[in-house]
PDB file of C-alpha atoms in Angstrom:
ATOM      1  CA  MET O   1      36.240-152.391 -39.048  1.00 78.00           C
ATOM      2  CA  ALA O   2      38.176-149.898 -36.917  1.00 82.00           C
ATOM      3  CA  PHE O   3      39.159-148.076 -40.150  1.00 80.00           C
ATOM      4  CA  VAL O   4      35.564-148.045 -41.455  1.00 78.00           C
ATOM      5  CA  TYR O   5      34.210-146.624 -38.177  1.00 79.00           C
ATOM      6  CA  ASN O   6      37.116-144.164 -37.777  1.00 80.00           C
ATOM      7  CA  GLU O   7      38.276-145.713 -34.532  1.00 81.00           C
ATOM      8  CA  MET O   8      41.994-145.797 -35.453  1.00 84.00           C
ATOM      9  CA  THR O   9      44.578-143.305 -34.355  1.00 87.00           C
ATOM     10  CA  THR O  10      46.010-141.019 -37.018  1.00 88.00           C
ATOM     11  CA  SER O  11      49.258-142.988 -37.297  1.00 89.00           C
ATOM     12  CA  GLU O  12      47.400-146.318 -37.602  1.00 87.00           C
ATOM     13  CA  SER O  13      45.031-144.806 -40.156  1.00 86.00           C
ATOM     14  CA  ARG O  14      47.961-143.591 -42.315  1.00 88.00           C
ATOM     15  CA  GLU O  15      49.626-146.995 -42.185  1.00 89.00           C
ATOM     16  CA  PHE O  16      46.390-148.761 -43.164  1.00 86.00           C
ATOM     17  CA  GLU O  17      45.759-146.334 -46.066  1.00 87.00           C
ATOM     18  CA  SER O  18      49.252-146.963 -47.389  1.00 89.00           C
ATOM     19  CA  HIS O  19      48.558-150.736 -47.109  1.00 89.00           C
ATOM     20  CA  LEU O  20      45.250-150.298 -48.986  1.00 85.00           C
ATOM     21  CA  GLN O  21      47.090-148.670 -51.897  1.00 88.00           C
ATOM     22  CA  LYS O  22      49.305-151.739 -52.211  1.00 89.00           C
ATOM     23  CA  CYS O  23      46.786-154.538 -51.363  1.00 90.00           C
ATOM     24  CA  GLY O  24      43.713-155.022 -53.591  1.00 88.00           C
ATOM     25  CA  VAL O  25      42.045-157.667 -51.366  1.00 89.00           C
ATOM     26  CA  CYS O  26      41.975-155.395 -48.325  1.00 88.00           C
ATOM     27  CA  ARG O  27      40.833-152.468 -50.521  1.00 87.00           C
ATOM     28  CA  ALA O  28      37.830-154.477 -51.778  1.00 88.00           C
ATOM     29  CA  GLU O  29      36.931-155.670 -48.295  1.00 88.00           C
ATOM     30  CA  ALA O  30      37.117-152.152 -46.820  1.00 86.00           C
ATOM     31  CA  ALA O  31      34.885-150.874 -49.659  1.00 86.00           C
ATOM     32  CA  SER O  32      32.252-153.578 -49.014  1.00 88.00           C
ATOM     33  CA  PHE O  33      32.222-152.839 -45.291  1.00 85.00           C
ATOM     34  CA  GLY O  34      31.851-149.142 -46.083  1.00 85.00           C
ATOM     35  CA  GLN O  35      28.811-149.868 -48.323  1.00 87.00           C
ATOM     36  CA  VAL O  36      27.187-151.932 -45.569  1.00 86.00           C
ATOM     37  CA  ARG O  37      27.701-149.125 -43.110  1.00 85.00           C
ATOM     38  CA  GLU O  38      26.247-146.533 -45.492  1.00 86.00           C
ATOM     39  CA  SER O  39      23.169-148.693 -46.138  1.00 87.00           C
ATOM     40  CA  ILE O  40      22.569-149.112 -42.382  1.00 85.00           C
ATOM     41  CA  VAL O  41      22.836-145.351 -41.855  1.00 83.00           C
ATOM     42  CA  ALA O  42      20.399-144.735 -44.757  1.00 85.00           C
ATOM     43  CA  TRP O  43      17.913-147.278 -43.352  1.00 83.00           C
ATOM     44  CA  ARG O  44      18.118-145.705 -39.892  1.00 80.00           C
ATOM     45  CA  ASP O  45      17.493-142.216 -41.262  1.00 81.00           C
ATOM     46  CA  GLU O  46      14.517-143.460 -43.304  1.00 80.00           C
ATOM     47  CA  VAL O  47      12.868-145.319 -40.413  1.00 78.00           C
ATOM     48  CA  LEU O  48      13.437-142.612 -37.848  1.00 76.00           C
ATOM     49  CA  ALA O  49      12.698-139.653 -40.163  1.00 73.00           C
ATOM     50  CA  GLY O  50       9.533-138.614 -38.305  1.00 66.00           C
ATOM     51  CA  PHE O  51      10.999-139.004 -34.878  1.00 66.00           C
ATOM     52  CA  VAL O  52      13.097-136.117 -33.638  1.00 59.00           C
ATOM     53  CA  PRO O  53      14.327-136.605 -30.100  1.00 59.00           C
ATOM     54  CA  SER O  54      13.814-133.548 -27.979  1.00 59.00           C
ATOM     55  CA  ARG O  55      16.768-132.588 -25.891  1.00 61.00           C
ATOM     56  CA  PRO O  56      15.905-131.783 -22.317  1.00 57.00           C
ATOM     57  CA  VAL O  57      16.450-128.195 -21.429  1.00 55.00           C
ATOM     58  CA  GLU O  58      18.904-128.095 -18.569  1.00 59.00           C
ATOM     59  CA  THR O  59      17.896-125.554 -16.005  1.00 64.00           C
ATOM     60  CA  LYS O  60      19.249-125.132 -12.559  1.00 68.00           C
ATOM     61  CA  ARG O  61      16.679-126.097  -9.994  1.00 69.00           C
ATOM     62  CA  SER O  62      16.688-125.192  -6.371  1.00 78.00           C
ATOM     63  CA  ALA O  63      16.819-127.804  -3.653  1.00 78.00           C
ATOM     64  CA  VAL O  64      13.231-127.015  -2.706  1.00 79.00           C
ATOM     65  CA  ALA O  65      12.056-127.681  -6.286  1.00 80.00           C
ATOM     66  CA  ALA O  66      13.967-130.984  -6.393  1.00 78.00           C
ATOM     67  CA  PHE O  67      12.504-131.954  -3.022  1.00 73.00           C
ATOM     68  CA  LYS O  68       9.015-131.093  -4.240  1.00 78.00           C
ATOM     69  CA  GLN O  69       9.487-133.127  -7.416  1.00 78.00           C
ATOM     70  CA  PHE O  70      10.701-136.080  -5.332  1.00 75.00           C
ATOM     71  CA  PHE O  71       7.533-135.960  -3.235  1.00 73.00           C
ATOM     72  CA  ASP O  72       5.335-135.573  -6.302  1.00 77.00           C
ATOM     73  CA  LEU O  73       6.763-138.794  -7.755  1.00 77.00           C
ATOM     74  CA  SER O  74       6.889-140.808  -4.515  1.00 78.00           C
ATOM     75  CA  PRO O  75       4.040-143.083  -3.353  1.00 83.00           C
ATOM     76  CA  MET O  76       1.689-142.102  -0.561  1.00 83.00           C
ATOM     77  CA  TRP O  77       3.240-144.433   2.063  1.00 86.00           C
ATOM     78  CA  LEU O  78       6.659-142.870   1.491  1.00 83.00           C
ATOM     79  CA  LYS O  79       5.205-139.392   1.943  1.00 82.00           C
ATOM     80  CA  GLY O  80       3.562-140.475   5.210  1.00 86.00           C
ATOM     81  CA  ALA O  81       6.748-142.114   6.499  1.00 88.00           C
ATOM     82  CA  ALA O  82       8.807-139.036   5.669  1.00 85.00           C
ATOM     83  CA  ALA O  83       6.286-136.747   7.380  1.00 87.00           C
ATOM     84  CA  PHE O  84       6.283-138.977  10.477  1.00 92.00           C
ATOM     85  CA  ALA O  85      10.102-139.013  10.570  1.00 93.00           C
ATOM     86  CA  VAL O  86      10.246-135.214  10.346  1.00 91.00           C
ATOM     87  CA  LEU O  87       7.637-134.860  13.076  1.00 93.00           C
ATOM     88  CA  ALA O  88       9.431-137.355  15.366  1.00 95.00           C
ATOM     89  CA  PHE O  89      12.745-135.559  14.810  1.00 95.00           C
ATOM     90  CA  CYS O  90      11.202-132.197  15.729  1.00 95.00           C
ATOM     91  CA  VAL O  91       9.610-133.631  18.888  1.00 95.00           C
ATOM     92  CA  LEU O  92      12.854-135.293  20.007  1.00 94.00           C
ATOM     93  CA  ALA O  93      14.857-132.133  19.302  1.00 94.00           C
ATOM     94  CA  GLY O  94      12.367-130.109  21.371  1.00 92.00           C
ATOM     95  CA  LEU O  95      12.528-132.569  24.288  1.00 92.00           C
ATOM     96  CA  LEU O  96      16.318-132.544  24.199  1.00 92.00           C
ATOM     97  CA  TYR O  97      16.367-128.744  24.238  1.00 91.00           C
ATOM     98  CA  VAL O  98      13.940-128.594  27.183  1.00 89.00           C
ATOM     99  CA  ASN O  99      15.966-131.167  29.175  1.00 88.00           C
ATOM    100  CA  LEU O 100      19.217-129.323  28.557  1.00 86.00           C
ATOM    101  CA  ARG O 101      17.681-126.043  29.677  1.00 85.00           C
ATOM    102  CA  LYS O 102      16.259-127.744  32.787  1.00 81.00           C
ATOM    103  CA  ASP O 103      19.685-129.191  33.657  1.00 76.00           C
ATOM    104  CA  GLU O 104      21.288-125.775  33.224  1.00 76.00           C
ATOM    105  CA  THR O 105      18.784-124.108  35.544  1.00 74.00           C
ATOM    106  CA  ILE O 106      19.181-126.844  38.185  1.00 72.00           C
ATOM    107  CA  ALA O 107      22.951-126.561  37.996  1.00 67.00           C
ATOM    108  CA  ALA O 108      22.735-122.784  38.238  1.00 66.00           C
ATOM    109  CA  LYS O 109      20.514-123.059  41.326  1.00 67.00           C
ATOM    110  CA  ASN O 110      22.840-125.550  43.044  1.00 68.00           C
ATOM    111  CA  GLU O 111      26.014-123.563  42.440  1.00 69.00           C
ATOM    112  CA  PRO O 112      26.800-121.142  45.254  1.00 70.00           C
ATOM    113  CA  VAL O 113      27.221-117.511  44.375  1.00 71.00           C
ATOM    114  CA  TYR O 114      30.419-115.979  45.721  1.00 73.00           C
ATOM    115  CA  THR O 115      31.115-112.312  46.246  1.00 82.00           C
ATOM    116  CA  GLN O 116      34.568-110.826  45.921  1.00 83.00           C
ATOM    117  CA  GLN O 117      34.864-110.709  49.725  1.00 85.00           C
ATOM    118  CA  ASP O 118      34.104-114.448  49.949  1.00 83.00           C
ATOM    119  CA  VAL O 119      36.754-115.248  47.355  1.00 83.00           C
ATOM    120  CA  ASP O 120      39.344-113.091  49.151  1.00 85.00           C
ATOM    121  CA  ARG O 121      38.518-114.768  52.493  1.00 87.00           C
ATOM    122  CA  MET O 122      38.834-118.285  51.022  1.00 86.00           C
ATOM    123  CA  VAL O 123      42.157-117.430  49.384  1.00 87.00           C
ATOM    124  CA  ALA O 124      43.483-116.025  52.672  1.00 88.00           C
ATOM    125  CA  GLU O 125      42.356-119.169  54.551  1.00 90.00           C
ATOM    126  CA  ALA O 126      44.013-121.448  52.004  1.00 88.00           C
ATOM    127  CA  LEU O 127      47.277-119.495  52.228  1.00 87.00           C
ATOM    128  CA  ALA O 128      47.224-119.599  56.032  1.00 88.00           C
ATOM    129  CA  LYS O 129      46.580-123.338  56.019  1.00 88.00           C
ATOM    130  CA  GLN O 130      49.448-123.903  53.597  1.00 85.00           C
ATOM    131  CA  GLN O 131      51.815-121.817  55.747  1.00 84.00           C
ATOM    132  CA  GLN O 132      50.852-123.806  58.841  1.00 84.00           C
ATOM    133  CA  GLU O 133      51.530-127.079  57.053  1.00 83.00           C
ATOM    134  CA  THR O 134      54.962-125.936  55.887  1.00 80.00           C
ATOM    135  CA  GLN O 135      55.841-124.706  59.401  1.00 78.00           C
ATOM    136  CA  ILE O 136      54.827-128.038  60.927  1.00 76.00           C
ATOM    137  CA  GLU O 137      56.932-129.917  58.351  1.00 72.00           C
ATOM    138  CA  GLN O 138      59.964-127.710  58.973  1.00 70.00           C
ATOM    139  CA  ALA O 139      59.742-127.708  62.796  1.00 65.00           C
ATOM    140  CA  PRO O 140      62.033-130.278  64.509  1.00 62.00           C
ATOM    141  CA  GLN O 141      60.175-133.052  66.272  1.00 59.00           C
ATOM    142  CA  PRO O 142      61.253-133.680  69.913  1.00 57.00           C
ATOM    143  CA  PHE O 143      61.983-137.287  70.844  1.00 53.00           C
ATOM    144  CA  ALA O 144      59.070-137.458  73.282  1.00 49.00           C
ATOM    145  CA  THR O 145      56.500-136.564  70.671  1.00 53.00           C
ATOM    146  CA  LEU O 146      57.599-139.238  68.228  1.00 52.00           C
ATOM    147  CA  ARG O 147      55.126-142.060  68.111  1.00 57.00           C
ATOM    148  CA  PRO O 148      55.847-145.507  66.846  1.00 56.00           C
ATOM    149  CA  PRO O 149      53.992-146.428  63.696  1.00 56.00           C
ATOM    150  CA  THR O 150      50.644-148.093  64.277  1.00 56.00           C
ATOM    151  CA  GLN O 151      50.621-151.830  64.031  1.00 53.00           C
ATOM    152  CA  SER O 152      48.061-153.942  62.327  1.00 52.00           C
ATOM    153  CA  LYS O 153      46.155-156.532  64.301  1.00 52.00           C
ATOM    154  CA  ARG O 154      48.405-159.337  63.096  1.00 53.00           C
ATOM    155  CA  SER O 155      51.622-157.599  64.010  1.00 52.00           C
ATOM    156  CA  ALA O 156      50.206-156.433  67.365  1.00 50.00           C
ATOM    157  CA  ILE O 157      50.792-159.907  68.747  1.00 53.00           C
ATOM    158  CA  LYS O 158      54.171-159.841  70.442  1.00 56.00           C
ATOM    159  CA  PRO O 159      56.447-162.599  69.291  1.00 54.00           C
ATOM    160  CA  SER O 160      57.843-164.811  71.964  1.00 57.00           C
ATOM    161  CA  ALA O 161      61.569-164.844  72.746  1.00 56.00           C
ATOM    162  CA  LYS O 162      61.972-168.102  70.831  1.00 60.00           C
ATOM    163  CA  ASN O 163      60.598-166.575  67.598  1.00 64.00           C
ATOM    164  CA  ARG O 164      62.804-163.464  67.675  1.00 70.00           C
ATOM    165  CA  ARG O 165      65.735-163.335  65.346  1.00 76.00           C
ATOM    166  CA  PRO O 166      68.742-161.106  65.842  1.00 79.00           C
ATOM    167  CA  LEU O 167      68.885-157.862  63.853  1.00 79.00           C
ATOM    168  CA  SER O 168      71.225-157.656  60.922  1.00 84.00           C
ATOM    169  CA  ARG O 169      73.909-154.999  60.769  1.00 85.00           C
ATOM    170  CA  ALA O 170      71.931-152.905  58.263  1.00 86.00           C
ATOM    171  CA  GLU O 171      68.835-153.088  60.473  1.00 84.00           C
ATOM    172  CA  ARG O 172      70.854-152.056  63.550  1.00 81.00           C
ATOM    173  CA  GLU O 173      72.338-149.076  61.694  1.00 83.00           C
ATOM    174  CA  GLN O 174      68.903-148.040  60.454  1.00 82.00           C
ATOM    175  CA  LEU O 175      67.485-148.293  63.982  1.00 79.00           C
ATOM    176  CA  ALA O 176      70.356-146.203  65.375  1.00 79.00           C
ATOM    177  CA  ALA O 177      69.814-143.585  62.675  1.00 79.00           C
ATOM    178  CA  ASP O 178      66.075-143.509  63.385  1.00 79.00           C
ATOM    179  CA  LEU O 179      66.720-142.997  67.099  1.00 77.00           C
ATOM    180  CA  ARG O 180      69.321-140.362  66.265  1.00 72.00           C
ATOM    181  CA  LEU O 181      72.101-142.220  68.001  1.00 70.00           C
ATOM    182  CA  LEU O 182      74.472-141.844  65.024  1.00 61.00           C
ATOM    183  CA  PRO O 183      75.823-138.518  63.800  1.00 59.00           C
ATOM    184  CA  THR O 184      74.118-137.242  60.665  1.00 56.00           C
ATOM    185  CA  ASP O 185      75.652-135.482  57.700  1.00 55.00           C
ATOM    186  CA  ASP O 186      74.453-132.180  59.161  1.00 53.00           C
ATOM    187  CA  ASP O 187      76.760-132.515  62.200  1.00 51.00           C
ATOM    188  CA  LEU O 188      80.227-131.084  61.699  1.00 50.00           C
ATOM    189  CA  ASP O 189      82.784-133.770  62.427  1.00 51.00           C
ATOM    190  CA  PHE O 190      86.017-132.118  63.546  1.00 51.00           C
ATOM    191  CA  PRO O 191      88.945-134.046  65.100  1.00 52.00           C
ATOM    192  CA  ASP O 192      88.540-132.089  68.389  1.00 49.00           C
ATOM    193  CA  ASP O 193      84.913-133.202  68.645  1.00 47.00           C
ATOM    194  CA  ARG O 194      85.941-136.866  68.437  1.00 47.00           C
ATOM    195  CA  ILE O 195      88.369-136.388  71.312  1.00 47.00           C
ATOM    196  CA  ASN O 196      85.713-134.693  73.439  1.00 46.00           C
ATOM    197  CA  ARG O 197      83.261-137.465  72.851  1.00 45.00           C
TER     198      ARG O 197
END
């Protein structure tokens, strides 16, 4: 059947033709199938002789024409729903635009307007404040001005002598360093200074 309907590849077709030359049974069968096919084609042409299918002319249509054709073929309820959807979209887009413009005008009214002199004054104030903070950080603190850290209400209760525990060596060294009783790394430690102490 593939040979009769020309569905074989060229190499398969050559092989089958060479087989047909050698085999009479296959040659007779292929001939009978060919006659059946020819009779079907003749019958089809005879029945459909008056009918000539018209091929549609392919023309490029614009999107507007396709949209118009879609609405011409659609039922009335679909047209109404589409019109309502378009109208609702336009109304919502308009409301969104109005709200955004209103927010912009409110924000513009609330924002202060600065002149160049105001900006220069604010920059100078910020620089002066920063310089004061750095000077305070760098200035040495006298012992009298040091304040103990504030205590919470729980720790404000003084423990009795029975509840006190002795300080460990690390705690004593830390306390001495905090009170500046130990020499720091900044002090120069010469042998003569140890003798004088």
